[in-house]
Amino acid sequence: MDPHLLTTFVTVARCGSFSAAAAELGYTQSAISQQIAALEADLGLPLLSRRPVEPTPAGRRLLEHAEPLLLRLRAARADVLRSAAAPRDRIALAVTPLGFTAALADRLARARAARPRLEVTVVTCGRERVAALVAEGEADLGLVDGLAAPSDPLRPPDAGPMTTAGVGEEDVVVALPAGHPLAGRAALRLADLADARWLRTPLCPLSRLRALVGDGFPVALEHRGDDVRTLIALVAAGHGLTLLPATVLGGAVAGAVGVPVSAPRLVHRVELLHGTLPPGPAADLARALTG
Amino acid sequence: MDPHLLTTFVTVARCGSFSAAAAELGYTQSAISQQIAALEADLGLPLLSRRPVEPTPAGRRLLEHAEPLLLRLRAARADVLRSAAAPRDRIALAVTPLGFTAALADRLARARAARPRLEVTVVTCGRERVAALVAEGEADLGLVDGLAAPSDPLRPPDAGPMTTAGVGEEDVVVALPAGHPLAGRAALRLADLADARWLRTPLCPLSRLRALVGDGFPVALEHRGDDVRTLIALVAAGHGLTLLPATVLGGAVAGAVGVPVSAPRLVHRVELLHGTLPPGPAADLARALTG
DNA sequence: TTGCATTACGAAAGTCGTAATCATG
DNA sequence: CATGATTACGACTTTCGTAATGCAA
């Protein structure tokens, strides 16, 4: 179970081909074949069926372990290296699209005012990638958002030991087309909307919604991507509903209306993610964001 | 960051000596020296100070990552192997001393009655070890106990992906010497006992208690080991207080008295731990224990 | 001097690439 | 057949053990 072989294995599984994986990893077909053979010999199990190249049941099981394992390995390496590195005046912030709220942007601005020389990079990406970037030390701090019961933690993806701290909670609204029969209501119960058609979007994962509220929430349309304006346009055009933070869809925006959720009590929560921070700008910024 | 080198590193760090680690791992002194050198070269950092052999700050950081990482690696391997193995009529159960309650023993007995050919092994050990045994597949099921707020999960140590399920909660009592001024009370508030002297014992971790109740609970005596009778004897002799499940210290036992805790609301909770179980005796037993 | 880590070096094993071979759609 | 995985084999690299060397109590 050499990580080297594991990396090759996940690449082959992803590519569905030995030769494609060889090209991607800069090896020859033959080397890949030998590595997979070595891994299979080590475990005493076939991991891939050939022609077409697909993981066997055991291979699928290994895949589930391998990715997070390799991530943790990179994270450990990065953390040790970082712990010995000199603090730098460059900060990288990884944020989910709805995680970087106006309030947090303000706090960041105030913190920067006190440290004018501080270079800041902000990267927007999905929650798993945020966690991975923070774990691997590519980002010093991460901001992930999600639905939660009030003051409940978010449970970000496990990418190794990491500190989390809530940095903001705000109300949640149902995004409805302006002409929707319920658009005029003062508040809505989510249970009453479980049979409506919903948008599947990374900005509001339906799986999370079902875990918090219950079954239902059938998918009307899938939206891939980060852009909130696209999402609101889809809602406005009646393709389906979604949930958004109240500050994002305050009143009526571009043909969509946000109606507060009265039950169950839900909040849009933002959490700060970081590894063990050495004293320096990153730690200061973490304090500033925590408020 | 080869796991092989990592294993060598943690062994050397634990032994505090290259030669002792060499003996333990079945290598020569020279090989160990070369492996540590390779790891240090890979990270570009000194990890051990020599004479005496002690981890450097970077080495300490690496140690924190290495142990759980290696555990997860073994766990992944075991899980893949297990997923492909035929179900066997032998079950191993890893339990913490207070995790294997009478109620659970009964459920186990009933489950065995239905499957007379089932061989069962029960291993008692600490919570980390239970988690590790389950993760590595040495045990099919684990039972860990701990203090928690009612219906709150226990958060067992992270040893890889694992399913947890509550299998029992019962009240908690403060164990007091029979002659203690408070021994006659119907109930006690823990906050009032924060200044009393407490026993440090793995059966009731004070760190957990402090996290749930607050600071205080100074240590009067440390007890290492699993034996509840020893613990009760220590309480009876006035060496300090501890918390126990109500069924363990129901009335007065051997000079100690259990007084219910009225505030905060705490329970002694037992959780079942297991990996993904293939259909078979282990899964059946898990169902039986869950009740 | 003694115990223990390091270095030098040769033997053994492992890993990769080239090229031939094999299997399957 | 043709595409793509496997096998054979040689070159190179890595890793270990033996033995000599270095170093601090």
XYZ file of C-alpha atoms (C1' of nucleotides) in Angstrom:
632
model
C 0.000 0.000 0.000
C 2.711 2.409 -1.049
C 1.209 5.898 -1.576
C 3.029 5.994 -4.882
C 1.113 2.965 -6.094
C -2.059 4.367 -4.599
C -1.675 7.562 -6.602
C -1.192 5.545 -9.755
C -4.241 3.459 -8.911
C -6.578 6.407 -8.429
C -5.276 7.998 -11.617
C -5.873 4.845 -13.631
C -9.327 4.468 -12.113
C -10.160 8.068 -12.929
C -8.799 7.849 -16.470
C -10.253 4.428 -17.144
C -7.092 3.546 -19.010
C -3.515 2.530 -18.251
C -2.076 4.469 -21.144
C -3.957 7.675 -20.299
C -2.772 7.451 -16.694
C 0.762 6.836 -17.954
C 0.601 9.996 -20.034
C -0.802 12.001 -17.131
C 1.794 10.767 -14.643
C 4.738 10.845 -17.038
C 5.372 7.120 -17.038
C 5.233 4.468 -19.709
C 2.259 2.140 -20.078
C 4.492 -0.633 -18.883
C 5.401 1.068 -15.629
C 1.740 1.681 -14.839
C 0.948 -1.937 -15.564
C 3.722 -3.058 -13.238
C 2.614 -0.687 -10.497
C -0.980 -1.852 -10.614
C 0.236 -5.443 -10.646
C 2.383 -4.716 -7.596
C -0.560 -3.193 -5.733
C -2.793 -6.113 -6.622
C -0.111 -8.555 -5.533
C 0.339 -6.667 -2.271
C -3.367 -6.889 -1.435
C -3.821 -10.262 -3.067
C -6.896 -8.967 -4.844
C -7.740 -7.841 -8.360
C -8.461 -4.112 -8.156
C -9.211 -3.358 -11.767
C -11.015 -5.312 -14.418
C -9.358 -4.792 -17.796
C -10.934 -3.995 -21.088
C -12.702 -1.920 -20.153
C -10.548 -0.727 -17.236
C -12.931 -0.443 -14.297
C -12.468 -0.854 -10.559
C -13.587 -4.173 -9.112
C -15.667 -4.083 -5.904
C -12.434 -4.276 -3.896
C -10.988 -1.560 -6.102
C -13.983 0.659 -5.460
C -13.515 0.147 -1.757
C -9.848 1.043 -2.019
C -10.697 4.152 -4.015
C -12.894 5.406 -1.192
C -9.930 5.190 1.156
C -7.141 6.235 -1.154
C -8.194 9.781 -2.014
C -8.612 11.064 1.576
C -5.537 9.126 2.624
C -3.359 10.772 0.001
C -4.848 14.139 0.898
C -3.942 13.641 4.541
C -0.452 12.630 3.572
C 0.053 15.814 1.568
C -1.538 17.771 4.386
C 0.825 16.310 6.965
C 3.822 17.109 4.833
C 2.626 20.650 4.250
C 1.919 21.203 7.924
C 5.362 20.075 9.029
C 7.004 22.218 6.385
C 4.868 25.219 7.288
C 5.594 24.829 10.981
C 9.262 25.360 10.233
C 8.865 28.127 7.663
C 9.251 31.809 8.424
C 5.969 33.745 8.580
C 5.331 35.545 5.334
C 3.486 38.715 4.457
C 1.365 36.881 1.939
C -1.930 35.306 2.881
C -4.061 33.001 0.769
C -7.731 32.700 1.568
C -9.843 29.879 0.138
C -13.567 30.571 0.222
C -16.772 28.984 -0.957
C -18.895 31.353 -3.092
C -21.393 32.097 -0.331
C -18.811 31.843 2.442
C -17.215 35.202 1.782
C -20.014 37.399 3.091
C -20.029 41.180 3.083
C -19.471 41.209 6.839
C -16.354 39.092 6.465
C -15.101 41.170 3.556
C -15.419 44.208 5.865
C -13.487 42.537 8.648
C -10.802 41.598 6.152
C -10.619 45.210 4.967
C -10.234 46.486 8.529
C -7.535 43.912 9.260
C -5.666 44.929 6.113
C -5.847 48.578 7.056
C -3.748 47.736 10.097
C -1.244 45.827 7.972
C -0.878 47.702 4.691
C 1.983 45.551 3.451
C -0.030 42.362 3.627
C -0.652 40.711 0.255
C -3.919 38.823 0.130
C -5.089 36.262 -2.410
C -8.651 35.013 -2.379
C -9.544 31.785 -4.170
C -13.159 30.749 -4.667
C -13.887 27.042 -4.932
C -16.036 24.235 -3.551
C -16.062 23.173 0.086
C -14.000 20.034 -0.435
C -11.404 21.981 -2.360
C -11.322 24.690 0.330
C -10.673 22.061 2.955
C -8.024 20.435 0.771
C -6.269 23.733 0.071
C -6.166 24.581 3.762
C -5.002 21.083 4.671
C -2.225 21.182 2.095
C -1.173 24.640 3.183
C -1.961 26.138 -0.225
C -4.347 28.409 1.640
C -3.709 29.799 5.108
C -7.369 30.237 5.955
C -10.582 28.815 4.570
C -14.163 29.971 4.732
C -16.893 27.415 4.109
C -20.595 28.015 4.279
C -23.555 25.735 4.669
C -26.967 25.157 6.144
C -27.186 24.230 9.791
C -29.450 24.369 12.783
C -28.662 27.515 14.779
C -25.265 27.300 16.527
C -24.705 23.781 15.213
C -21.318 23.147 13.636
C -21.004 22.562 9.907
C -18.802 19.471 9.829
C -16.627 20.356 6.862
C -15.050 17.488 4.889
C -12.328 15.680 6.791
C -8.982 16.625 5.358
C -6.921 16.123 8.454
C -6.664 17.860 11.786
C -8.052 21.344 11.425
C -9.476 24.064 13.616
C -12.946 25.336 12.832
C -14.701 28.371 14.248
C -18.040 29.871 13.388
C -17.624 33.382 11.983
C -21.180 34.226 11.060
C -24.755 33.095 10.906
C -27.632 34.653 9.086
C -31.169 33.787 8.133
C -32.090 31.650 5.183
C -34.671 32.486 2.562
C -36.368 30.376 -0.079
C -35.696 31.797 -3.508
C -38.929 31.881 -5.514
C -39.855 33.355 -8.882
C -41.508 36.736 -8.414
C -44.796 35.422 -9.785
C -44.890 32.323 -7.588
C -48.146 31.874 -5.605
C -46.167 31.791 -2.341
C -43.884 34.713 -3.212
C -45.979 37.136 -1.224
C -45.918 35.181 2.007
C -44.126 36.581 5.043
C -42.585 33.223 5.827
C -42.661 29.619 4.647
C -42.295 26.181 6.166
C -39.828 24.018 4.292
C -41.903 20.906 4.832
C -44.596 22.509 2.691
C -42.097 22.842 -0.140
C -40.731 19.304 0.008
C -42.811 18.391 -3.019
C -41.894 21.456 -5.040
C -39.210 21.196 -7.712
C -35.725 22.178 -6.550
C -32.474 23.148 -8.161
C -29.525 20.887 -7.575
C -26.638 23.299 -7.062
C -23.383 23.200 -5.138
C -24.440 26.495 -3.559
C -27.218 24.724 -1.648
C -26.698 20.948 -1.517
C -30.044 19.145 -1.445
C -28.481 16.217 0.414
C -27.794 18.516 3.339
C -31.314 19.903 3.109
C -32.811 16.412 3.209
C -30.658 15.499 6.198
C -31.923 18.541 8.088
C -35.551 18.591 7.009
C -36.476 15.180 5.651
C -37.035 13.399 2.372
C -38.408 15.027 -0.685
C -37.032 18.041 -2.556
C -37.074 16.457 -6.008
C -34.611 17.790 -8.546
C -35.904 19.886 -11.409
C -32.606 21.051 -12.886
C -28.942 20.673 -12.121
C -26.719 23.707 -11.995
C -22.956 23.268 -11.978
C -20.885 26.268 -11.125
C -20.375 28.986 -8.628
C -22.316 31.862 -9.974
C -25.131 33.153 -7.781
C -26.581 35.377 -10.511
C -27.044 32.366 -12.773
C -28.736 30.545 -9.941
C -31.101 33.434 -9.269
C -31.872 33.687 -12.971
C -32.794 29.986 -12.996
C -35.081 30.512 -10.022
C -36.654 33.595 -11.593
C -37.367 31.656 -14.768
C -39.201 29.027 -12.747
C -36.718 26.168 -13.213
C -36.854 25.341 -9.525
C -36.334 26.619 -6.002
C -33.287 26.933 -3.809
C -32.229 28.363 -0.456
C -29.988 31.379 -0.118
C -28.642 33.551 2.691
C -30.986 36.448 3.416
C -28.355 39.065 2.522
C -27.895 37.550 -0.920
C -31.568 37.653 -1.814
C -32.746 40.429 0.441
C -35.754 41.823 -1.341
C -36.646 41.039 -4.910
C -33.637 40.621 -7.182
C -33.828 40.127 -10.929
C -37.206 38.493 -10.882
C -36.661 36.358 -7.814
C -37.996 36.853 -4.321
C -36.594 35.620 -1.034
C -39.103 34.450 1.514
C -37.858 33.715 5.059
C -38.001 30.157 6.323
C -40.037 29.885 9.516
C -39.598 26.176 10.183
C -37.416 24.364 10.744
C -35.095 26.952 12.234
C -32.175 27.045 9.837
C -29.260 29.383 9.449
C -26.687 29.993 6.788
C -23.508 29.473 8.735
C -19.949 30.370 7.791
C -16.983 28.691 9.413
C -13.334 29.558 9.412
C -10.950 26.676 8.734
C -7.264 26.603 9.441
C -4.437 24.399 10.576
C -2.235 25.277 13.501
C -1.199 28.843 12.732
C 2.176 30.153 13.791
C 2.029 33.662 15.279
C 1.982 36.083 12.377
C -0.332 37.680 9.842
C -2.352 34.505 9.276
C -3.138 34.127 12.972
C -3.965 37.834 13.248
C -6.314 37.613 10.310
C -7.995 34.551 11.783
C -8.631 36.529 14.951
C -9.944 39.457 12.965
C -12.355 37.267 11.004
C -13.574 35.492 14.108
C -14.591 38.951 15.229
C 7.115 10.850 3.321
C 7.180 7.124 2.655
C 5.067 5.331 5.299
C 7.958 2.942 5.750
C 10.206 5.808 6.823
C 7.397 7.247 8.900
C 7.067 3.991 10.830
C 10.781 3.995 11.476
C 10.603 7.594 12.612
C 7.832 7.055 15.147
C 9.606 3.961 16.456
C 12.871 5.830 16.910
C 11.048 8.698 18.587
C 9.257 6.326 20.920
C 12.402 4.349 21.746
C 14.598 7.409 22.044
C 17.350 5.464 20.342
C 18.325 4.369 16.846
C 19.692 1.026 18.004
C 16.626 0.149 20.090
C 14.379 0.985 17.132
C 16.614 -1.139 14.903
C 16.203 -4.085 17.253
C 12.451 -3.602 17.427
C 12.013 -3.317 13.668
C 14.528 -6.001 12.757
C 16.965 -3.726 10.976
C 20.538 -2.761 11.624
C 21.490 0.515 13.304
C 22.873 1.642 10.002
C 19.631 1.107 8.102
C 17.717 3.133 10.680
C 20.249 5.918 10.450
C 19.915 5.949 6.682
C 16.127 5.922 6.823
C 15.972 8.849 9.221
C 18.488 10.683 7.077
C 16.332 10.009 4.015
C 13.238 11.339 5.752
C 15.066 14.455 6.927
C 16.450 14.998 3.445
C 12.974 14.575 1.951
C 11.479 17.232 4.223
C 14.629 19.326 4.295
C 14.375 19.573 8.068
C 16.099 17.979 11.036
C 13.509 15.802 12.754
C 15.564 14.379 15.582
C 18.262 15.851 17.748
C 20.902 13.249 18.505
C 22.482 12.379 21.787
C 20.041 12.286 23.361
C 17.698 11.263 20.538
C 14.707 13.547 20.813
C 12.276 14.962 18.272
C 12.903 18.546 17.176
C 9.889 20.893 17.015
C 9.349 19.859 13.387
C 9.744 16.240 14.453
C 7.104 16.660 17.135
C 4.756 18.113 14.573
C 5.405 15.211 12.250
C 4.778 12.751 15.067
C 1.323 14.202 15.634
C 0.479 13.462 12.012
C 2.327 10.200 11.546
C 0.567 8.003 14.099
C -2.998 8.634 12.890
C -1.832 8.546 9.301
C -0.273 5.126 9.686
C -3.351 3.953 11.534
C -5.571 5.042 8.676
C -3.301 3.328 6.210
C -3.561 0.041 8.082
C -7.292 0.610 8.450
C -7.736 1.141 4.721
C -5.808 -1.985 3.930
C -7.794 -4.016 6.441
C -11.079 -2.681 5.150
C -10.323 -3.553 1.544
C -9.173 -7.019 2.549
C -12.208 -7.558 4.731
C -14.578 -6.409 2.009
C -13.344 -9.265 -0.145
C -13.144 -11.935 2.558
C -15.829 -14.519 3.154
C -17.932 -13.897 6.258
C -16.728 -16.031 9.141
C -18.435 -17.451 12.173
C -16.004 -15.736 14.490
C -16.650 -12.289 15.895
C -14.255 -10.124 17.832
C -15.657 -7.420 20.057
C -13.451 -4.629 21.423
C -14.929 -2.857 24.432
C -13.951 -0.215 26.940
C -14.323 -1.410 30.545
C -17.525 0.519 31.198
C -18.777 0.136 27.645
C -19.831 -3.463 27.988
C -22.882 -2.917 30.182
C -25.115 -5.640 31.544
C -27.846 -4.660 29.087
C -25.466 -5.126 26.171
C -24.180 -8.407 27.571
C -27.787 -9.581 27.632
C -28.395 -8.547 24.046
C -25.233 -10.363 23.047
C -26.425 -13.479 24.853
C -29.775 -13.369 23.075
C -28.090 -12.874 19.731
C -25.804 -15.822 20.383
C -28.747 -18.016 21.307
C -30.000 -17.560 17.776
C -26.587 -18.440 16.340
C -25.125 -21.172 18.556
C -22.107 -21.790 16.310
C -20.894 -18.224 16.573
C -17.520 -17.875 18.302
C -17.165 -14.600 20.165
C -14.027 -12.960 21.506
C -14.272 -9.909 23.738
C -11.226 -7.694 24.240
C -11.218 -4.961 26.860
C -9.019 -1.954 26.249
C -8.966 1.844 26.100
C -11.106 3.900 23.748
C -8.288 4.757 21.344
C -7.301 1.128 21.136
C -10.917 0.063 20.577
C -11.169 2.493 17.692
C -7.840 1.306 16.310
C -8.801 -2.365 16.555
C -12.075 -1.733 14.755
C -10.363 0.398 12.128
C -7.729 -2.232 11.470
C -10.342 -4.968 11.327
C -8.855 -6.771 14.324
C -12.255 -6.325 15.922
C -15.544 -6.482 14.029
C -17.412 -4.318 16.492
C -16.377 -1.847 19.168
C -18.154 -0.482 22.200
C -16.900 2.765 23.685
C -18.389 4.612 26.607
C -18.134 8.145 27.814
C -19.830 11.122 29.385
C -22.093 13.217 27.224
C -25.062 15.516 27.332
C -28.225 13.482 26.776
C -28.490 12.211 23.180
C -25.266 13.970 22.213
C -22.762 11.851 20.278
C -19.514 10.773 21.881
C -17.040 11.650 19.117
C -14.726 8.684 19.446
C -11.105 9.096 18.316
C -10.727 9.445 14.563
C -9.305 6.247 13.151
C -10.796 6.479 9.716
C -14.287 6.242 8.331
C -16.454 4.428 10.812
C -20.115 4.094 11.667
C -21.205 4.978 15.185
C -24.550 4.339 16.812
C -25.702 4.950 20.353
C -26.620 1.684 22.052
C -27.380 2.858 25.552
C -27.547 5.756 27.936
C -27.858 5.712 31.683
C -27.589 8.112 34.539
C -24.330 9.159 36.088
C -23.540 9.159 39.793
C -20.750 10.764 41.771
C -18.803 8.125 43.649
C -18.214 9.302 47.247
C -16.770 7.611 50.304
C -19.592 6.299 52.524
C -18.663 8.740 55.268
C -18.524 11.806 53.019
C -20.637 14.756 54.234
C -22.519 14.785 50.930
C -22.980 11.026 50.733
C -26.510 11.226 52.105
C -27.782 13.724 49.546
C -30.426 12.708 47.055
C -28.599 14.481 44.250
C -25.588 16.730 43.662
C -24.609 19.505 41.320
C -21.230 18.951 39.714
C -20.351 22.628 39.861
C -20.401 22.328 43.650
C -17.778 19.600 43.448
C -15.420 21.392 41.054
C -13.153 22.244 43.980
C -13.176 18.772 45.497
C -10.292 16.414 44.837
C -10.817 14.039 41.915
C -9.270 10.823 40.680
C -7.596 10.886 37.317
C -8.614 7.608 35.734
C -9.149 6.435 32.175
C -12.589 5.226 33.276
C -13.723 8.830 33.697
C -11.449 11.304 31.885
C -11.344 14.619 33.728
C -10.597 16.447 30.489
C -13.994 15.413 29.186
C -15.583 16.441 32.462
C -13.989 19.870 32.298
C -15.129 20.303 28.710
C -18.703 19.532 29.712
C -18.905 21.284 33.069
C -16.095 23.802 33.296
C -12.712 24.260 34.854
C -11.709 22.818 38.166
C -11.736 19.194 39.223
C -8.167 19.145 40.578
C -6.381 15.813 40.568
C -5.792 14.081 43.887
C -4.478 10.754 42.627
C -3.858 9.116 39.289
C -5.122 5.630 38.614
C -3.862 3.717 35.635
C -5.727 0.617 34.654
C -9.109 -0.771 33.888
C -10.317 -2.175 37.145
C -13.511 -0.655 38.506
C -13.135 -2.359 41.910
C -9.773 -0.708 42.411
C -11.298 2.613 41.494
C -14.165 2.175 43.947
C -11.708 1.154 46.651
C -9.752 4.360 46.032
C -12.933 6.400 46.314
C -13.995 4.553 49.486
C -10.629 5.279 51.072
C -11.084 8.975 50.399
C -8.376 9.406 47.758
C -10.739 11.359 45.532
C -14.012 11.373 43.666
C -15.040 10.098 40.270
C -18.134 9.625 38.136
C -19.587 6.222 37.334
C -22.640 4.855 35.544
C -25.546 4.403 37.959
C -25.709 0.651 37.387
C -22.081 0.243 38.382
C -22.465 2.052 41.708
C -26.131 1.558 42.334
C -26.428 1.734 46.087
C -23.483 1.557 48.451
C -20.697 -0.751 47.259
C -17.620 -1.621 49.323
C -17.603 1.608 51.264
C -18.511 3.896 48.385
C -21.815 5.576 47.652
C -23.185 6.757 44.334
C -25.112 10.020 44.430
C -27.008 11.036 41.285
C -25.919 14.140 39.429
C -28.709 16.678 39.111
C -26.905 19.303 37.103
C -25.683 19.538 34.480
C -27.709 16.821 32.823
C -25.160 14.171 31.974
C -25.455 10.607 30.813
C -23.098 7.693 30.547
C -23.418 6.863 26.891
C -22.267 3.763 25.026
C -21.706 3.772 21.309
C -21.232 0.965 18.862
C -18.368 1.387 16.397
C -17.870 -0.522 13.203
C -16.669 -0.237 9.645
C -18.833 -1.144 6.696
C -20.092 -4.583 7.636
C -20.785 -7.190 4.961
C -24.024 -9.117 5.519
C -23.272 -11.847 8.028
C -22.925 -12.500 11.733
C -21.152 -9.209 12.441
C -23.930 -7.158 10.866
C -26.564 -9.231 12.665
C -24.825 -8.708 15.966
C -24.572 -4.987 15.323
C -28.324 -4.899 14.765
C -28.914 -6.932 17.914
C -26.766 -4.608 20.016
C -28.382 -1.495 18.601
C -31.560 -2.963 20.053
C 37.190 3.962 26.362
C 32.710 2.895 25.471
C 28.309 3.241 23.620
C 26.012 4.813 19.819
C 25.268 7.384 15.568
C 27.311 8.063 10.909
C 29.750 7.017 6.631
C 31.701 3.994 2.970
C 30.928 0.541 0.100
C 29.412 -3.720 -2.069
C 25.512 -6.954 -2.720
C 20.662 -7.592 -3.407
C 16.326 -5.951 -4.599
C 13.353 -2.867 -6.714
C 11.793 0.222 -10.538
C 11.582 1.987 -14.962
C 11.936 1.908 -20.091
C 12.365 -0.598 -24.515
C 10.566 -3.961 -27.091
C 8.367 -8.184 -27.874
C 4.050 -10.641 -26.828
C -0.577 -11.357 -25.860
C -5.673 -10.554 -25.632
C -9.841 -8.629 -27.004
C -13.330 -5.872 -29.362
C -6.307 -6.280 -37.225
C -5.567 -2.618 -34.158
C -5.586 -0.895 -29.763
C -3.941 -1.390 -25.518
C -2.480 -4.373 -21.552
C 1.221 -7.673 -20.164
C 5.733 -9.867 -20.050
C 10.845 -10.204 -20.706
C 14.826 -8.220 -19.942
C 18.537 -4.891 -19.276
C 20.032 -0.428 -17.141
C 19.712 2.303 -13.391
C 18.474 3.406 -8.646
C 17.457 2.403 -4.063
C 18.146 0.081 0.187
C 20.114 -2.886 3.188
C 24.075 -5.046 5.789
C 29.037 -5.227 7.017
C 32.570 -2.801 8.588
C 35.140 1.232 9.311
C 34.796 5.892 11.233
C 33.301 9.750 14.069
C 31.780 11.706 18.272
C 30.402 12.754 22.931
C 29.926 11.171 27.815
